[in-house]
Short mmCIF file of C-alpha atoms in Angstrom, two decimals:
data_model
loop_
_atom_site.label_atom_id
_atom_site.label_comp_id
_atom_site.label_asym_id
_atom_site.label_seq_id
_atom_site.Cartn_x
_atom_site.Cartn_y
_atom_site.Cartn_z
CA UNK A 385 80.33 123.65 115.95
CA UNK A 386 78.21 125.56 113.46
CA UNK A 387 80.25 124.50 110.46
CA UNK A 388 81.72 121.01 110.46
CA UNK A 389 83.45 121.64 107.16
CA UNK A 390 87.18 122.15 106.56
CA UNK A 391 88.66 125.44 105.47
CA UNK A 392 89.47 124.30 101.93
CA UNK A 393 87.33 124.66 98.81
CA UNK A 394 84.71 127.14 97.66
CA UNK A 395 81.58 128.13 99.62
CA UNK A 396 79.17 125.34 100.36
CA UNK A 397 75.49 124.91 100.87
CA UNK A 398 73.71 125.25 104.21
CA UNK A 399 75.02 123.23 107.20
CA UNK A 400 73.98 119.64 107.66
CA UNK A 401 70.69 118.88 109.35
CA UNK A 402 71.52 117.40 112.70
CA UNK A 403 69.77 114.14 113.40
CA UNK A 404 69.10 113.25 109.79
CA UNK A 405 70.61 110.05 108.41
CA UNK A 406 74.05 110.91 107.10
CA UNK A 407 76.18 109.03 104.60
CA UNK A 408 79.79 110.05 105.14
CA UNK A 409 82.27 109.47 102.34
CA UNK A 410 86.00 109.73 103.05
CA UNK A 411 88.82 108.91 100.66
CA UNK A 412 91.66 109.58 103.09
CA UNK A 413 93.94 112.56 103.35
CA UNK A 414 96.58 111.68 100.78
CA UNK A 415 95.21 111.00 97.30
CA UNK A 416 91.80 111.75 95.77
CA UNK A 417 89.64 108.88 94.56
CA UNK A 418 87.28 110.44 92.01
CA UNK A 419 85.86 107.12 90.80
CA UNK A 420 84.43 106.53 94.27
CA UNK A 421 83.51 110.18 94.93
CA UNK A 422 81.60 110.45 91.63
CA UNK A 423 79.73 107.23 92.35
CA UNK A 424 78.62 108.49 95.75
CA UNK A 425 77.64 111.87 94.27
CA UNK A 426 75.56 110.09 91.60
CA UNK A 427 73.73 108.19 94.34
CA UNK A 428 73.23 111.43 96.31
CA UNK A 429 71.64 113.05 93.25
CA UNK A 430 68.99 110.34 93.18
CA UNK A 431 68.39 110.48 96.96
CA UNK A 432 67.90 114.15 97.85
CA UNK A 433 66.19 113.18 101.10
CA UNK A 434 69.42 111.69 102.43
CA UNK A 435 72.26 113.81 103.75
CA UNK A 436 75.51 112.90 102.02
CA UNK A 437 78.86 114.46 102.85
CA UNK A 438 82.14 113.67 101.11
CA UNK A 439 85.74 114.36 102.01
CA UNK A 440 87.02 114.06 98.45
CA UNK A 441 90.69 115.07 98.68
CA UNK A 442 92.51 117.70 96.65
CA UNK A 443 90.95 117.16 93.25
CA UNK A 444 89.70 119.36 90.39
CA UNK A 445 86.38 117.53 90.18
CA UNK A 446 83.44 119.05 92.10
CA UNK A 447 80.39 117.17 93.41
CA UNK A 448 76.97 118.27 92.15
CA UNK A 449 74.66 116.77 94.76
CA UNK A 450 76.50 116.07 98.00
CA UNK A 451 78.10 118.44 100.46
CA UNK A 452 81.86 118.15 100.50
CA UNK A 453 85.29 119.28 101.66
CA UNK A 454 88.69 118.58 100.18
CA UNK A 455 90.49 117.74 103.40
CA UNK A 456 89.30 118.06 106.98
CA UNK A 457 91.18 118.45 110.22
CA UNK A 458 90.98 115.40 112.45
CA UNK A 459 88.46 117.00 114.82
CA UNK A 460 86.02 117.86 112.03
CA UNK A 461 86.42 114.40 110.57
CA UNK A 462 85.56 112.86 113.92
CA UNK A 463 82.51 115.07 114.25
CA UNK A 464 81.06 113.83 110.95
CA UNK A 465 82.07 110.26 111.65
CA UNK A 466 80.11 110.27 114.91
CA UNK A 467 77.08 111.75 113.17
CA UNK A 468 77.17 109.29 110.27
CA UNK A 469 74.85 106.34 109.86
CA UNK A 470 77.05 104.67 107.25
CA UNK A 471 80.65 105.34 106.22
CA UNK A 472 81.77 104.95 102.60
CA UNK A 473 85.53 104.83 102.10
CA UNK A 474 88.55 103.59 100.27
CA UNK A 475 90.09 100.52 101.91
CA UNK A 476 92.30 102.64 104.16
CA UNK A 477 93.05 101.39 107.65
CA UNK A 478 92.45 104.75 109.32
CA UNK A 479 88.81 104.65 108.29
CA UNK A 480 88.44 100.97 109.09
CA UNK A 481 89.75 101.56 112.62
CA UNK A 482 87.57 104.67 113.09
CA UNK A 483 84.46 102.82 111.90
CA UNK A 484 85.16 99.89 114.22
CA UNK A 485 85.86 102.18 117.19
CA UNK A 486 82.59 104.05 116.67
CA UNK A 487 80.48 101.08 115.61
CA UNK A 488 79.61 102.45 112.17
CA UNK A 489 78.71 100.17 109.24
CA UNK A 490 81.28 100.57 106.50
CA UNK A 491 81.17 100.26 102.72
CA UNK A 492 84.64 100.16 101.17
CA UNK A 493 85.85 100.36 97.59
CA UNK A 494 89.52 99.42 97.21
CA UNK A 495 91.71 101.70 95.13
CA UNK A 496 93.16 100.12 92.01
CA UNK A 497 96.75 100.64 90.95
CA UNK A 498 95.93 99.95 87.27
CA UNK A 499 93.61 102.97 87.25
CA UNK A 500 96.29 105.14 88.87
CA UNK A 501 94.38 105.28 92.16
CA UNK A 502 97.24 103.97 94.27
CA UNK A 503 100.92 103.12 94.03
CA UNK A 504 100.20 99.43 94.50
CA UNK A 505 97.30 97.02 94.90
CA UNK A 506 97.59 96.55 98.65
CA UNK A 507 94.03 97.85 99.10
CA UNK A 508 92.79 94.83 97.13
CA UNK A 509 94.50 92.56 99.66
CA UNK A 510 93.14 94.63 102.53
CA UNK A 511 89.65 94.41 101.00
CA UNK A 512 89.82 90.62 100.71
CA UNK A 513 90.50 90.44 104.43
CA UNK A 514 87.87 93.07 105.24
CA UNK A 515 85.22 91.05 103.41
CA UNK A 516 85.52 88.40 106.11
CA UNK A 517 84.54 90.86 108.84
CA UNK A 518 80.92 91.58 109.77
CA UNK A 519 79.71 95.14 109.29
CA UNK A 520 81.97 95.81 106.33
CA UNK A 521 80.74 95.58 102.72
CA UNK A 522 83.29 95.58 99.92
CA UNK A 523 82.24 96.98 96.53
CA UNK A 524 84.21 97.29 93.32
CA UNK A 525 82.20 99.61 91.08
CA UNK A 526 79.36 102.12 91.02
CA UNK A 527 76.61 99.51 90.60
CA UNK A 528 77.75 97.52 93.60
CA UNK A 529 78.14 100.71 95.61
CA UNK A 530 74.63 101.90 94.80
CA UNK A 531 73.19 98.50 95.66
CA UNK A 532 74.96 98.66 99.04
CA UNK A 533 73.79 102.22 99.72
CA UNK A 534 70.20 101.28 98.81
CA UNK A 535 70.40 98.69 101.58
CA UNK A 536 72.07 101.08 104.05
CA UNK A 537 69.21 100.67 106.53
CA UNK A 538 69.92 96.98 106.91
CA UNK A 539 73.69 97.26 107.42
CA UNK A 540 74.93 96.16 110.83
CA UNK A 541 77.79 97.83 112.70
CA UNK A 542 81.14 96.05 112.65
CA UNK A 543 82.57 94.09 115.56
CA UNK A 544 84.38 96.14 118.13
CA UNK A 545 88.14 96.15 118.01
CA UNK A 546 89.90 92.94 118.95
CA UNK A 547 91.33 94.29 122.14
CA UNK A 548 92.88 90.96 123.18
CA UNK A 549 95.35 90.94 120.32
CA UNK A 550 96.09 94.64 120.77
CA UNK A 551 96.57 94.24 124.53
CA UNK A 552 99.05 91.42 123.97
CA UNK A 553 100.95 93.65 121.59
CA UNK A 554 101.00 96.49 124.12
CA UNK A 555 102.30 94.15 126.84
CA UNK A 556 105.18 92.86 124.71
CA UNK A 557 106.09 96.38 123.59
CA UNK A 558 106.09 97.60 127.21
CA UNK A 559 108.48 94.84 128.24
CA UNK A 560 110.80 95.79 125.42
CA UNK A 561 110.64 99.54 126.04
CA UNK A 562 110.85 99.55 129.84
CA UNK A 563 112.73 96.32 130.66
CA UNK A 564 114.68 95.69 127.49
CA UNK A 565 113.11 92.24 127.07
CA UNK A 566 113.25 90.96 123.51
CA UNK A 567 110.40 88.63 122.55
CA UNK A 568 112.60 86.92 119.94
CA UNK A 569 116.24 85.92 119.75
CA UNK B 575 107.63 105.19 137.78
CA UNK B 576 109.19 106.53 140.97
CA UNK B 577 111.58 103.71 141.73
CA UNK B 578 114.52 105.96 140.92
CA UNK B 579 115.11 104.57 137.46
CA UNK B 580 115.19 107.06 134.63
CA UNK B 581 112.11 107.29 132.44
CA UNK B 582 113.02 106.19 128.92
CA UNK B 583 112.76 108.92 126.33
CA UNK B 584 110.45 107.66 123.61
CA UNK B 585 110.00 109.09 120.13
CA UNK B 586 106.84 107.78 118.43
CA UNK B 587 106.51 108.49 114.72
CA UNK B 588 103.68 107.93 112.22
CA UNK B 589 102.32 109.43 109.04
CA UNK B 590 98.86 110.98 109.23
CA UNK B 591 95.79 108.81 108.68
CA UNK B 592 95.86 105.05 109.20
CA UNK B 593 99.45 104.93 110.42
CA UNK B 594 98.67 107.49 113.12
CA UNK B 595 95.47 105.72 114.17
CA UNK B 596 97.45 102.51 114.64
CA UNK B 597 100.08 104.29 116.71
CA UNK B 598 97.31 105.71 118.90
CA UNK B 599 95.94 102.19 119.42
CA UNK B 600 99.36 101.36 120.95
CA UNK B 601 99.61 104.49 123.14
CA UNK B 602 99.40 102.44 126.34
CA UNK B 603 102.69 100.74 125.48
CA UNK B 604 104.44 104.09 126.01
CA UNK B 605 102.72 105.07 129.26
CA UNK B 606 105.25 106.14 131.89
CA UNK B 607 107.89 107.10 129.36
CA UNK B 608 109.02 110.61 128.48
CA UNK B 609 107.14 110.86 125.19
CA UNK B 610 107.41 112.86 121.99
CA UNK B 611 105.18 112.26 118.98
CA UNK B 612 105.86 113.03 115.33
CA UNK B 613 103.18 113.06 112.61
CA UNK B 614 102.38 114.45 109.17
CA UNK B 615 99.29 116.24 107.81
CA UNK B 616 97.34 117.27 110.91
CA UNK B 617 98.43 119.65 113.64
CA UNK B 618 95.34 118.80 115.68
CA UNK B 619 96.68 115.28 116.29
CA UNK B 620 98.32 117.17 119.16
CA UNK B 621 94.99 116.84 120.96
CA UNK B 622 95.07 113.04 120.95
CA UNK B 623 98.48 112.58 122.60
CA UNK B 624 98.89 112.01 126.35
CA UNK B 625 99.28 115.09 128.56
CA UNK B 626 102.87 116.20 128.95
CA UNK B 627 104.01 114.61 125.69
CA UNK B 628 105.61 116.79 123.03
CA UNK B 629 104.36 116.96 119.46
CA UNK B 630 106.05 117.73 116.14
CA UNK B 631 104.44 118.08 112.72
CA UNK B 632 106.76 117.15 109.83
CA UNK B 633 106.60 117.22 106.04
CA UNK B 634 105.06 114.21 104.33
CA UNK B 635 107.22 112.58 101.67
CA UNK B 636 107.31 109.50 99.47
CA UNK B 637 109.94 107.99 97.21
CA UNK B 638 108.84 110.08 94.22
CA UNK B 639 109.53 113.38 95.90
CA UNK B 640 113.22 113.98 96.66
CA UNK B 641 112.92 117.58 97.74
CA UNK B 642 110.28 116.89 100.34
CA UNK B 643 112.26 113.84 101.40
CA UNK B 644 115.30 115.98 102.12
CA UNK B 645 113.17 118.50 104.00
CA UNK B 646 111.65 115.68 106.05
CA UNK B 647 115.09 114.28 106.93
CA UNK B 648 116.29 117.74 108.02
CA UNK B 649 113.25 118.13 110.25
CA UNK B 650 113.76 114.68 111.76
CA UNK B 651 117.47 115.34 112.40
CA UNK B 652 116.54 118.42 114.40
CA UNK B 653 113.92 116.52 116.37
CA UNK B 654 116.19 113.56 117.11
CA UNK B 655 119.06 115.79 118.22
CA UNK B 656 116.70 117.65 120.50
CA UNK B 657 114.87 114.63 121.89
CA UNK B 658 117.83 112.21 122.16
CA UNK B 659 115.41 109.26 122.35
CA UNK B 660 116.25 105.97 124.06
CA UNK B 661 113.55 104.27 122.00
CA UNK B 662 112.14 105.10 118.56
CA UNK B 663 108.86 103.42 117.62
CA UNK B 664 106.96 103.72 114.33
CA UNK B 665 103.91 102.34 112.58
CA UNK B 666 105.11 103.77 109.24
CA UNK B 667 105.65 105.03 106.73
CA UNK B 668 108.53 107.17 105.29
CA UNK B 669 108.95 109.49 108.32
CA UNK B 670 109.12 106.43 110.58
CA UNK B 671 111.71 104.77 108.37
CA UNK B 672 114.01 107.80 108.51
CA UNK B 673 113.39 108.32 112.23
CA UNK B 674 114.41 104.72 112.97
CA UNK B 675 117.61 105.06 110.94
CA UNK B 676 118.52 108.38 112.58
CA UNK B 677 117.63 107.05 116.03
CA UNK B 678 119.80 104.00 115.42
CA UNK B 679 122.77 106.26 114.61
CA UNK B 680 122.44 107.80 118.06
CA UNK B 681 122.13 104.44 119.77
CA UNK B 682 118.38 104.27 120.34
CA UNK B 683 116.54 100.96 120.44
CA UNK B 684 114.12 100.83 117.54
CA UNK B 685 110.70 99.30 116.93
CA UNK B 686 109.02 98.98 113.54
CA UNK B 687 105.39 97.87 113.36
CA UNK B 688 104.26 97.41 109.78
CA UNK B 689 100.74 98.68 109.04
CA UNK B 690 97.91 96.19 109.33
CA UNK B 691 96.93 97.36 105.84
CA UNK B 692 99.81 95.34 104.44
CA UNK B 693 98.14 91.96 104.29
CA UNK B 694 99.96 90.67 101.21
CA UNK B 695 103.52 91.67 102.04
CA UNK B 696 105.48 94.12 104.21
CA UNK B 697 105.44 97.73 103.00
CA UNK B 698 108.46 99.10 101.15
CA UNK B 699 109.53 101.13 104.22
CA UNK B 700 108.97 98.03 106.33
CA UNK B 701 111.28 95.96 104.15
CA UNK B 702 113.94 98.68 103.92
CA UNK B 703 114.02 99.25 107.68
CA UNK B 704 114.80 95.62 108.55
CA UNK B 705 118.49 96.12 109.44
CA UNK B 706 117.73 99.12 111.62
CA UNK B 707 114.85 97.71 113.66
CA UNK B 708 115.57 95.92 116.94
CA UNK B 709 111.96 94.80 116.94
CA UNK B 710 110.78 94.20 113.37
CA UNK B 711 107.09 93.42 113.44
CA UNK B 712 104.26 92.54 111.10
CA UNK B 713 100.63 92.48 112.23
CA UNK B 714 99.95 89.37 110.16
CA UNK B 715 100.79 85.87 111.35
CA UNK B 716 101.13 84.58 107.80
CA UNK B 717 103.84 87.16 107.01
CA UNK B 718 105.94 86.27 110.09
CA UNK B 719 109.20 84.33 109.60
CA UNK B 720 111.62 82.80 112.13
CA UNK B 721 114.22 85.51 111.48
CA UNK B 722 111.62 88.25 111.16
CA UNK B 723 109.38 89.99 110.62
CA UNK B 724 107.83 88.80 113.88
CA UNK B 725 104.21 88.71 114.97
CA UNK B 726 103.07 89.65 118.48
CA UNK B 727 99.51 90.75 117.70
CA UNK B 728 97.51 93.30 115.74
CA UNK B 729 95.81 96.58 116.56
CA UNK B 730 92.47 95.50 115.08
#
């Protein structure tokens, strides 16, 4: 793939340098999150030696320092995810699962409903739980984000997925689907 | 699956993003069934479904957008009439809610798995779908209650 970037948005700068440390920002496919995107772009401006790429959503704001796309197809997203050294994201479960599956350290900033970033505060709850997991740093503002990015080299990858719990779920669902067995009465 | 019994027709529905990723974590639960998948946002999700399964892309909608909601329901009606599923399973959100209700009308058994993102309480779709879900599940033990939602595990 010569161009890992989605079809949306204006022309971009040269393609990413393969093999260089990449910070990959993703705010999910549904709603932009400019507070986070701007914070990452501000960090990118001060660290020109680091590759930073952001999937910033459909928003009027345009990054000055990092490469970006509005929305990417799933294949392009996966390509950048695999290349990334650290993922920066909203507290969305898609990203959390992707990061865990690919063993990528994750920095998350939960969206806040009071700033109009989400319909409700469920990301705050998600973040409180995420904080208890290794490999995931939770930040709440630009200062905390920059501090976490400055320490990106020391971040450890998260635990793999808890396959035991998932396998149990699959087994119960199979019994219900194929044998009509209800786990509860 | 060659013991003569009919393969159940399964319709698996999820919105794009986290909901879809969670559905994909549960793919093995559907193995051996006659599968169709429904998603929003990304047509290339088609590449992550098992071989032989069918795929439909539908409009995304939320409670603030009536027009898209109506469009979504029309699309789902077409899909359900065509697929005639024995089982409808969803990890959320709005498309799954409507798919479960429509599936229920045609006599399908229905499974709702609320997103693991909902740590504090069940999602709105998850609460609304209660009466229409034969299996009504949360992925959080602390949200489980004796009369549901139930907990059988989590995808993470």
